[in-house]
Structures are given as structure tokens and as C-alpha cells.
mmCIF file of C-alpha atoms in Angstrom:
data_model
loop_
_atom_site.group_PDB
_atom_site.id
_atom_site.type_symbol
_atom_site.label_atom_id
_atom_site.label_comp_id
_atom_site.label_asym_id
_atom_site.label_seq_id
_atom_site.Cartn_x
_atom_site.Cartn_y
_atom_site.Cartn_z
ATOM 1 C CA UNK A 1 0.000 0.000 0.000
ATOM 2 C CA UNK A 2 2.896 2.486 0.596
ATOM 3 C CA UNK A 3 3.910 1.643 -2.921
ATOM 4 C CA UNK A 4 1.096 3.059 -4.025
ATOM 5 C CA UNK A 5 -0.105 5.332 -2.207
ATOM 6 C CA UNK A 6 3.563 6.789 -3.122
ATOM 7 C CA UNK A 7 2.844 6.765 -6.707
ATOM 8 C CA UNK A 8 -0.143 8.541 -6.822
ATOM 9 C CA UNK A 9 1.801 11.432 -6.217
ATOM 10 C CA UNK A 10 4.335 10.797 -9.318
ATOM 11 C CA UNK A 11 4.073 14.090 -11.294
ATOM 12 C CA UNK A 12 2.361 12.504 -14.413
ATOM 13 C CA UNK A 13 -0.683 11.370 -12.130
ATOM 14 C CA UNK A 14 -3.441 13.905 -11.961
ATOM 15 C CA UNK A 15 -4.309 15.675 -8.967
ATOM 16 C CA UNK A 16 -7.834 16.359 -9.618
ATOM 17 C CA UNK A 17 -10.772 14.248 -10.399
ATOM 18 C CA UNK A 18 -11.698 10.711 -8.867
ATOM 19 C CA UNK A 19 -9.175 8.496 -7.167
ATOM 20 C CA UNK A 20 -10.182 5.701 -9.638
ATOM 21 C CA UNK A 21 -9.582 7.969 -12.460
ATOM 22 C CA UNK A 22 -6.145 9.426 -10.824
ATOM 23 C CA UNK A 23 -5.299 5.446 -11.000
ATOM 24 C CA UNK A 24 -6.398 4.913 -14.391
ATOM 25 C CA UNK A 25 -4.272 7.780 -15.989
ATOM 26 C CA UNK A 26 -1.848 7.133 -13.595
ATOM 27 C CA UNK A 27 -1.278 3.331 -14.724
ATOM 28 C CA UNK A 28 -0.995 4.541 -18.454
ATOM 29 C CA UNK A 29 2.451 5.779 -17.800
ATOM 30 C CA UNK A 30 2.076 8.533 -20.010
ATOM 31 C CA UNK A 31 5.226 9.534 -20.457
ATOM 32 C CA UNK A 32 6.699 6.604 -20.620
ATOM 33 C CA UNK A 33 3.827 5.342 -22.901
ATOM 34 C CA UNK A 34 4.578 8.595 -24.962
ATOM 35 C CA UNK A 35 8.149 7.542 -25.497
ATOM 36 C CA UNK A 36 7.565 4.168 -27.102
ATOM 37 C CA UNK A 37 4.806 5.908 -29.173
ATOM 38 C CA UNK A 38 7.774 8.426 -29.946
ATOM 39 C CA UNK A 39 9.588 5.584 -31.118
ATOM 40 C CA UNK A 40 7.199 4.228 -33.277
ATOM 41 C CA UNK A 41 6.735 7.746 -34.784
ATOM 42 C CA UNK A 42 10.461 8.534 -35.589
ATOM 43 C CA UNK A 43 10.409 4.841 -36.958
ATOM 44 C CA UNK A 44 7.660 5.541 -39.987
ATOM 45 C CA UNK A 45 9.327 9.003 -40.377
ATOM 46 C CA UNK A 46 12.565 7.300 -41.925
ATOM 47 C CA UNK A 47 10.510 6.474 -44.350
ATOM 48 C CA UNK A 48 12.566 7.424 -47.606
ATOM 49 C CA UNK A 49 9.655 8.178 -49.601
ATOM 50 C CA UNK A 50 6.146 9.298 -49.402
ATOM 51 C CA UNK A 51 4.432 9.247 -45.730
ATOM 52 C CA UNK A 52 1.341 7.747 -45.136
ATOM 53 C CA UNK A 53 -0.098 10.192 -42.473
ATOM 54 C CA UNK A 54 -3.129 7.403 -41.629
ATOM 55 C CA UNK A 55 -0.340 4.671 -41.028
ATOM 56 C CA UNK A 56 1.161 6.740 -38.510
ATOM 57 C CA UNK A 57 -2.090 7.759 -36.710
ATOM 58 C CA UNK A 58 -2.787 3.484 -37.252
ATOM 59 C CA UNK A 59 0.747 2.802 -35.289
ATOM 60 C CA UNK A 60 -0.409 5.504 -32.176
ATOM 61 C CA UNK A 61 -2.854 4.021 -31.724
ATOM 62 C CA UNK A 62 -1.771 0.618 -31.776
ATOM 63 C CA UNK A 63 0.993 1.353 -29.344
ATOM 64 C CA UNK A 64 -1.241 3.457 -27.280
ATOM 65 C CA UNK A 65 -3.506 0.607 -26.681
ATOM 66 C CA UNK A 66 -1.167 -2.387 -26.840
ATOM 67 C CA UNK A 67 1.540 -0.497 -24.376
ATOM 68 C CA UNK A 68 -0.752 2.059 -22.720
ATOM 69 C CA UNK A 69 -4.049 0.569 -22.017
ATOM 70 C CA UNK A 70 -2.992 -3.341 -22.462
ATOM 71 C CA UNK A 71 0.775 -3.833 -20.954
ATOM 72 C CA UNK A 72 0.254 -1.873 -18.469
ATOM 73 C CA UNK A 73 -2.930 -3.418 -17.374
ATOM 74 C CA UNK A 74 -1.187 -7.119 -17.343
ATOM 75 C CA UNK A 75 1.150 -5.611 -15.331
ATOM 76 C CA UNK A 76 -1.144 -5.248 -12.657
ATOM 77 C CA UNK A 77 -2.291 -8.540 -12.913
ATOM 78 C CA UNK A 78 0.414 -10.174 -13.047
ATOM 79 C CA UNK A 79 3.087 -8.353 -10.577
ATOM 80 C CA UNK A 80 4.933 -11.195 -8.148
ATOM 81 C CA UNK A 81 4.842 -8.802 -5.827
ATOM 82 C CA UNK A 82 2.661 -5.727 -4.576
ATOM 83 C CA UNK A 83 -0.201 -4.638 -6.981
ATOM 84 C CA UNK A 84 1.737 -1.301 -8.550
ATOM 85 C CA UNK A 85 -1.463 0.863 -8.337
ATOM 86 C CA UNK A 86 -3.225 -0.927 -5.727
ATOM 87 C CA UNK A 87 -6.710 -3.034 -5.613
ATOM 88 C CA UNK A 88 -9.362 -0.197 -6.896
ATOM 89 C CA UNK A 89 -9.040 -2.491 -10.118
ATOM 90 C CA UNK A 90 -10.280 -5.700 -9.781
ATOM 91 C CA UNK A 91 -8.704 -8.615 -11.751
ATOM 92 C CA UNK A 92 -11.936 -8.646 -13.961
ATOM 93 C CA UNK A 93 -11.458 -4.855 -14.691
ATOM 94 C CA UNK A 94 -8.273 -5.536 -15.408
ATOM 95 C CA UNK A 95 -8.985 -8.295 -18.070
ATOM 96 C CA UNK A 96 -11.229 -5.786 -19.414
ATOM 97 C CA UNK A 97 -9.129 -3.931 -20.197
ATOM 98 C CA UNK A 98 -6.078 -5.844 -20.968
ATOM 99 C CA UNK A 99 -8.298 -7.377 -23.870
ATOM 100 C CA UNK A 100 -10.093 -4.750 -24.822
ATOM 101 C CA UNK A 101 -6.355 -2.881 -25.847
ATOM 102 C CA UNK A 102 -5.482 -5.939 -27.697
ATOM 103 C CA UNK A 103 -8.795 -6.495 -29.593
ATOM 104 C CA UNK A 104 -8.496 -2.901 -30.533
ATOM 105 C CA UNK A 105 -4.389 -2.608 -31.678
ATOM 106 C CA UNK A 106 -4.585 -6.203 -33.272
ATOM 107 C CA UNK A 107 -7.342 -5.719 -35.286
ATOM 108 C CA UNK A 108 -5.830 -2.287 -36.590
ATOM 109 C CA UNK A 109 -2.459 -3.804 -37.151
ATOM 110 C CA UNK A 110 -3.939 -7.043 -38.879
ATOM 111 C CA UNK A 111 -6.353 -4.772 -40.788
ATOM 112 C CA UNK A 112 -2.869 -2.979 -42.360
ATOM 113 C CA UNK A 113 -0.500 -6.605 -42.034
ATOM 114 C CA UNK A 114 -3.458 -7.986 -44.522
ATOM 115 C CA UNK A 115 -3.653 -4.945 -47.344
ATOM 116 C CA UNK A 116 -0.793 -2.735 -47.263
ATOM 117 C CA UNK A 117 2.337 -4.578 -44.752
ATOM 118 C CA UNK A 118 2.606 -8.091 -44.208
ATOM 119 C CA UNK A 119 6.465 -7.817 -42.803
ATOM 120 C CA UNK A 120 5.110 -6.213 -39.583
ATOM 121 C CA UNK A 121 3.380 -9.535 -38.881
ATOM 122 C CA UNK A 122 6.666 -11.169 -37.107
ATOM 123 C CA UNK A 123 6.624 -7.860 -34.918
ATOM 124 C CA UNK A 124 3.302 -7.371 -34.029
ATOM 125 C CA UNK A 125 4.021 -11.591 -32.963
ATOM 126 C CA UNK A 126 7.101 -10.716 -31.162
ATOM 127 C CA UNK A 127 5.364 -7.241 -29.316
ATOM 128 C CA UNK A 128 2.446 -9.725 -28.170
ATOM 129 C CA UNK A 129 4.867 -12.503 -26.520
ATOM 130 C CA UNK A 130 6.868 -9.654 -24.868
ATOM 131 C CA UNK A 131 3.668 -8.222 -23.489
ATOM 132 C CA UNK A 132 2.716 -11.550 -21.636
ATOM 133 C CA UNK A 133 6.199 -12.864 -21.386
ATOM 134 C CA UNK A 134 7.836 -9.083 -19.337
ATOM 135 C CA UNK A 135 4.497 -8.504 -17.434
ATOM 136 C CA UNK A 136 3.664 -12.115 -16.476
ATOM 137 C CA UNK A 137 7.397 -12.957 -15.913
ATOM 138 C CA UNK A 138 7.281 -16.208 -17.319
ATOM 139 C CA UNK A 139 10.268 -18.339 -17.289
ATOM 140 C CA UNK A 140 10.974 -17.137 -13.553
ATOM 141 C CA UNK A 141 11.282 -13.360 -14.827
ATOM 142 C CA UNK A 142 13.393 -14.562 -17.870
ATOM 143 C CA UNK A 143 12.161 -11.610 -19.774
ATOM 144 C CA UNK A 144 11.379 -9.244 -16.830
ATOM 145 C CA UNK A 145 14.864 -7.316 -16.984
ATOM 146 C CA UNK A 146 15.943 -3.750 -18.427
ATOM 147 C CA UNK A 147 17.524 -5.184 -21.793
ATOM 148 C CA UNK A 148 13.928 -7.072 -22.920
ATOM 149 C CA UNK A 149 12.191 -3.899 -21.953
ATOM 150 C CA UNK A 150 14.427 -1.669 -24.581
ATOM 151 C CA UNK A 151 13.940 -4.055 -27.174
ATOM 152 C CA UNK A 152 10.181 -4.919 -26.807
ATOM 153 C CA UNK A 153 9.108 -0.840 -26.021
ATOM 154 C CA UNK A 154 12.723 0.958 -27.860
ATOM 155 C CA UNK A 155 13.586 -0.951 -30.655
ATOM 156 C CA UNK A 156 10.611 -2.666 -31.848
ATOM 157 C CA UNK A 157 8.620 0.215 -32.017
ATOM 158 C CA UNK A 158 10.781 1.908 -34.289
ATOM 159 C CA UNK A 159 11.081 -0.947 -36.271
ATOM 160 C CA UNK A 160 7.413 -1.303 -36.443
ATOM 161 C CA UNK A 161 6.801 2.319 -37.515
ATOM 162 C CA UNK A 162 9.303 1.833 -40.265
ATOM 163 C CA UNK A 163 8.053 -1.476 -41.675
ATOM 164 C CA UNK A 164 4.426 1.058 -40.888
ATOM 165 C CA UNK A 165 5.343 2.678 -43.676
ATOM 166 C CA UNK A 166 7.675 0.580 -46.431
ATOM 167 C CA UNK A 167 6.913 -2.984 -45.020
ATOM 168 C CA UNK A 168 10.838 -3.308 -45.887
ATOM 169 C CA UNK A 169 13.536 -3.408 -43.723
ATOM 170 C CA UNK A 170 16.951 -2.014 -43.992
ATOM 171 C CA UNK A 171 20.415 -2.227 -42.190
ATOM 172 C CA UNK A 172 20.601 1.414 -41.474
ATOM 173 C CA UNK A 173 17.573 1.400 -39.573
ATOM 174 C CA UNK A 174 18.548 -1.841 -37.607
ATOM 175 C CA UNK A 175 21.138 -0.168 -36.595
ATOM 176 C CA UNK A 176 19.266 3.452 -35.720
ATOM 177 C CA UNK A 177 17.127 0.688 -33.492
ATOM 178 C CA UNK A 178 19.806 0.531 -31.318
ATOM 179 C CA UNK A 179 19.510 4.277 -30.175
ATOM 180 C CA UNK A 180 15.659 4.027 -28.816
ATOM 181 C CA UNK A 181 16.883 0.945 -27.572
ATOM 182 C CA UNK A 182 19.846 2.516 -25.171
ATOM 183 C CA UNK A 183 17.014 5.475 -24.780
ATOM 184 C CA UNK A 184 14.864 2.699 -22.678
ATOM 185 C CA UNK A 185 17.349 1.056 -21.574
ATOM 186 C CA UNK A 186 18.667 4.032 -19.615
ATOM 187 C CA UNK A 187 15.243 5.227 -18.825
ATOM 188 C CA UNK A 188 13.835 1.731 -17.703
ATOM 189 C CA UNK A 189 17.387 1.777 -15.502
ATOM 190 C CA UNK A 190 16.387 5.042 -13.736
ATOM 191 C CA UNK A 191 12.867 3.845 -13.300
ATOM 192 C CA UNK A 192 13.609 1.342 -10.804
ATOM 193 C CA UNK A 193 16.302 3.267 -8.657
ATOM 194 C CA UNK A 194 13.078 6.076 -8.813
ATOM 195 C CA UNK A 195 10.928 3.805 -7.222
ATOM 196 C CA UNK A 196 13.183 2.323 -4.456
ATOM 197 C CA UNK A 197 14.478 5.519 -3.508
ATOM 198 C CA UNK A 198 10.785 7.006 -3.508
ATOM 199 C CA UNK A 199 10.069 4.714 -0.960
ATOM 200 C CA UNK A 200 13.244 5.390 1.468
ATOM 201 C CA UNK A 201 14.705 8.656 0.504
ATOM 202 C CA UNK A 202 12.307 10.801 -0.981
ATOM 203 C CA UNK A 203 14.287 13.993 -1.127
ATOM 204 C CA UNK A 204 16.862 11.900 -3.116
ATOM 205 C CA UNK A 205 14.557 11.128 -5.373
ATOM 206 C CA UNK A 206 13.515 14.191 -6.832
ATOM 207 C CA UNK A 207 16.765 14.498 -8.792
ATOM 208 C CA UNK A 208 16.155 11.133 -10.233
ATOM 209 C CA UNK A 209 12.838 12.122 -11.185
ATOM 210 C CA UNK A 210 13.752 15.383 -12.973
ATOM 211 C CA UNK A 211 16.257 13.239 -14.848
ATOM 212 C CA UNK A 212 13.300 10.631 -15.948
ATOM 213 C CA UNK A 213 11.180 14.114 -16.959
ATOM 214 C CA UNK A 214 14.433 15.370 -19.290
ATOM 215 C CA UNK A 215 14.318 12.269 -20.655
ATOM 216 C CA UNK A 216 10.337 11.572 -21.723
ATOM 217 C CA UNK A 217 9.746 14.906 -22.553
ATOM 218 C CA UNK A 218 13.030 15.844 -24.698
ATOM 219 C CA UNK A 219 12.265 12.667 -26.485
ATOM 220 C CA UNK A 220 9.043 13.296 -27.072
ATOM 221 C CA UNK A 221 9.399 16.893 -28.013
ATOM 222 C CA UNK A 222 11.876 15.796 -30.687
ATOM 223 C CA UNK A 223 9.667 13.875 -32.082
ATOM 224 C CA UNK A 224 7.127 16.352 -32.526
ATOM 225 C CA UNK A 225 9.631 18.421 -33.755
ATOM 226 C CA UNK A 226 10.774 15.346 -36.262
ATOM 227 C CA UNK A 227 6.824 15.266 -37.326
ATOM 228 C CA UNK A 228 6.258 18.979 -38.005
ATOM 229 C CA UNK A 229 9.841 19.034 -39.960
ATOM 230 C CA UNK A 230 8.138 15.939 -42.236
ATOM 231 C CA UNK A 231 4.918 17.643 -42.353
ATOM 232 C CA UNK A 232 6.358 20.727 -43.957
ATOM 233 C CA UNK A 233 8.998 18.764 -45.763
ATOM 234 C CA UNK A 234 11.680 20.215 -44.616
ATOM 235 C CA UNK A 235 14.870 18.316 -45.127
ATOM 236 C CA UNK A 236 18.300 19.189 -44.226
#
């Protein structure tokens, strides 16, 4: 319960309106939700040629409710230890919502995989077994650790945006993976010294935290920036 009474007062949790709605928005992560949906953004931008402006809005949302709404609720579920935001979710609520993310990014992603992309099948395969296999912790946690979290929510996402938009692959952007992919890692890294010392030194904390805002935000604004710079076709 300290745990989470704790993170109801992380800064990305609303102070105003219901306590059940303080959890919900509070559970999405939204910065951190924001990121991987960065990711995902900067991925279709490579694109080399033409942008397909309803593919990107297709991979928001598809992250949005896969990562935001989905992962985040199987994390609750399925946490070893303390429930992160509490019991004002029941398990049923929970499933609710875990499924009704998945129903809703699956059958926009299949929808695309079908007409337009069939190469972002194996990653919209690989993004589902993550999202069991990290928040369930099979394999005794196998895939519960910092590295699986920057590929499944740094790397694949910009992968996926890419593929989004050319359903090709190339080496170059393999390798531009790898920067989202140290972006999480470090993030995801942060995270978890954030949360211990939230709970035992709380004025130690709050430089930790301002370093996990600097890094959601800047990426995120740079990825707006990235957008509007496409939108306009500006090149450099």
C-alpha cells in the first residue's frame, strides 16, 4: 500500500478528479507510454519516400492501446509482488481492459498486415509474446529485466513504424534501433532506482525524477519536432 499510495503522487498522475480515475491515468504511464509511441513515430518518419499520415495515426494508436491501455494493465495482474497501483481495479477490470487494448491494436495492425504490410506480422508476434512474457514474468522473470524492456518498447517500435510505412527493412535502420533501444534502456534503468528511492529517501529522489522528466519529454518533443519538420517537408 505504501507503494502506491507513493505513486499517486508521481508528477504525471493527476491531482484532480476521482481516485479511480487518478489510478487509471496514472497506470498509463504517459510519459513513458509517450516515449515508445515516440519511437514508433520517428520509426515511420525514416521512411525514404512518401508518408502515409493514416499509417502513422494506425501505429499511435496501436501502441497506445497495446503499451498504454494493455501492458500496463497485465502488469497489474500479473506483478509477483505488490499490486503497482493498488486493488481499486479488480482482476476482472483488469482483463477488461487488458483485452479490450489488444482487440483494438490487433485488429488495426492485422487490418494494415493484410492490405498494405505483411512484414510487420513477425513484430506485431514478437510485441504480443513480450507483453505476456515481461508482465507475467514467465520463465521465472526470464524476460522481466531492463535489456527485454528496450527491445520490446525501444527498438521494436521503431522498427514497427518503419516497416508502418515501407513494409521493408533495412540495415541502417537496424542499426538506428539501437539508439531508442539505449534510450529505454537508460530510462527503464532510472525507473527502478526512482521507485526504491521514492520509498526510502524521498528527497533523493527528486533528482532522479527530474532526470526521468528530461528524458520523456526531450524525447518526445523531438519527435514532434521530427513530425512537423516531415509535415512541412523540410529536409536538411
Amino acid at each position: 500500500m505504501k507503494e502506491h499510495v507513493s505513486r499517486l503522487n508521481e508528477w504525471y498522475v493527476p491531482k484532480f478528479g476521482p481516485l479511480k480515475f487518478r489510478i487509471f491515468v496514472g497506470m498509463l504511464f504517459l510519459p513513458y507510454t509517450g516515449m515508445c509511441i515516440s519511437f514508433s513515430i520517428i520509426g515511420s518518419l525514416l521512411s525514404p519516400g512518401t508518408i502515409y499520415w493514416d499509417r502513422i495515426v494506425a501505429i499511435i494508436l496501436i501502441y497506445f492501446t497495446a503499451l498504454g491501455i494493455s501492458a500496463h494493465a497485465a502488469d497489474n495482474i500479473g506483478s509477483k509482488k505488490n499490486k503497482p497501483w493498488g486493488n481499486y481495479f479488480s482482476n476482472l477490470e483488469l482483463l477488461i481492459l487488458l483485452i479490450s487494448g489488444l482487440v483494438i491494436a490487433y485488429g488495426i495492425g492485422m487490418y494494415y498486415i493484410i492490405f498494405f504490410v505483411p512484414l510487420l506480422l513477425p513484430i506485431a508476434i514478437l510485441e504480443g509474446f513480450f507483453l505476456f512474457a515481461y508482465n507475467y514474468e514467465f520463465w521465472n522473470g526470464f524476460f522481466h529485466n531492463n535489456m527485454w524492456f528496450a527491445i520490446s518498447w525501444g527498438s521494436l517500435p521503431l522498427l514497427a513504424g518503419y516497416i508502418m510505412q515501407t513494409n521493408s527493412l533495412s540495415y541502417t535502420v537496424l542499426l538506428i534501433s539501437a539508439v531508442p533501444f539505449l534510450i529505454s534502456y537508460t530510462e527503464i534503468k532510472l525507473s527502478r532506482k526512482y521507485k526504491v528511492l521514492k520509498q526510502t529517501h524521498l528527497s533523493e529522489s527528486k533528482s532522479m525524477e527530474l532526470r526521468l522528466i528530461i528524458i520523456s519529454t526531450s524525447t518526445i518533443i523531438f519527435t514532434v519536432a521530427f513530425l512537423i519538420l516531415r509535415a512541412l517537408q523540410i529536409t536538411f
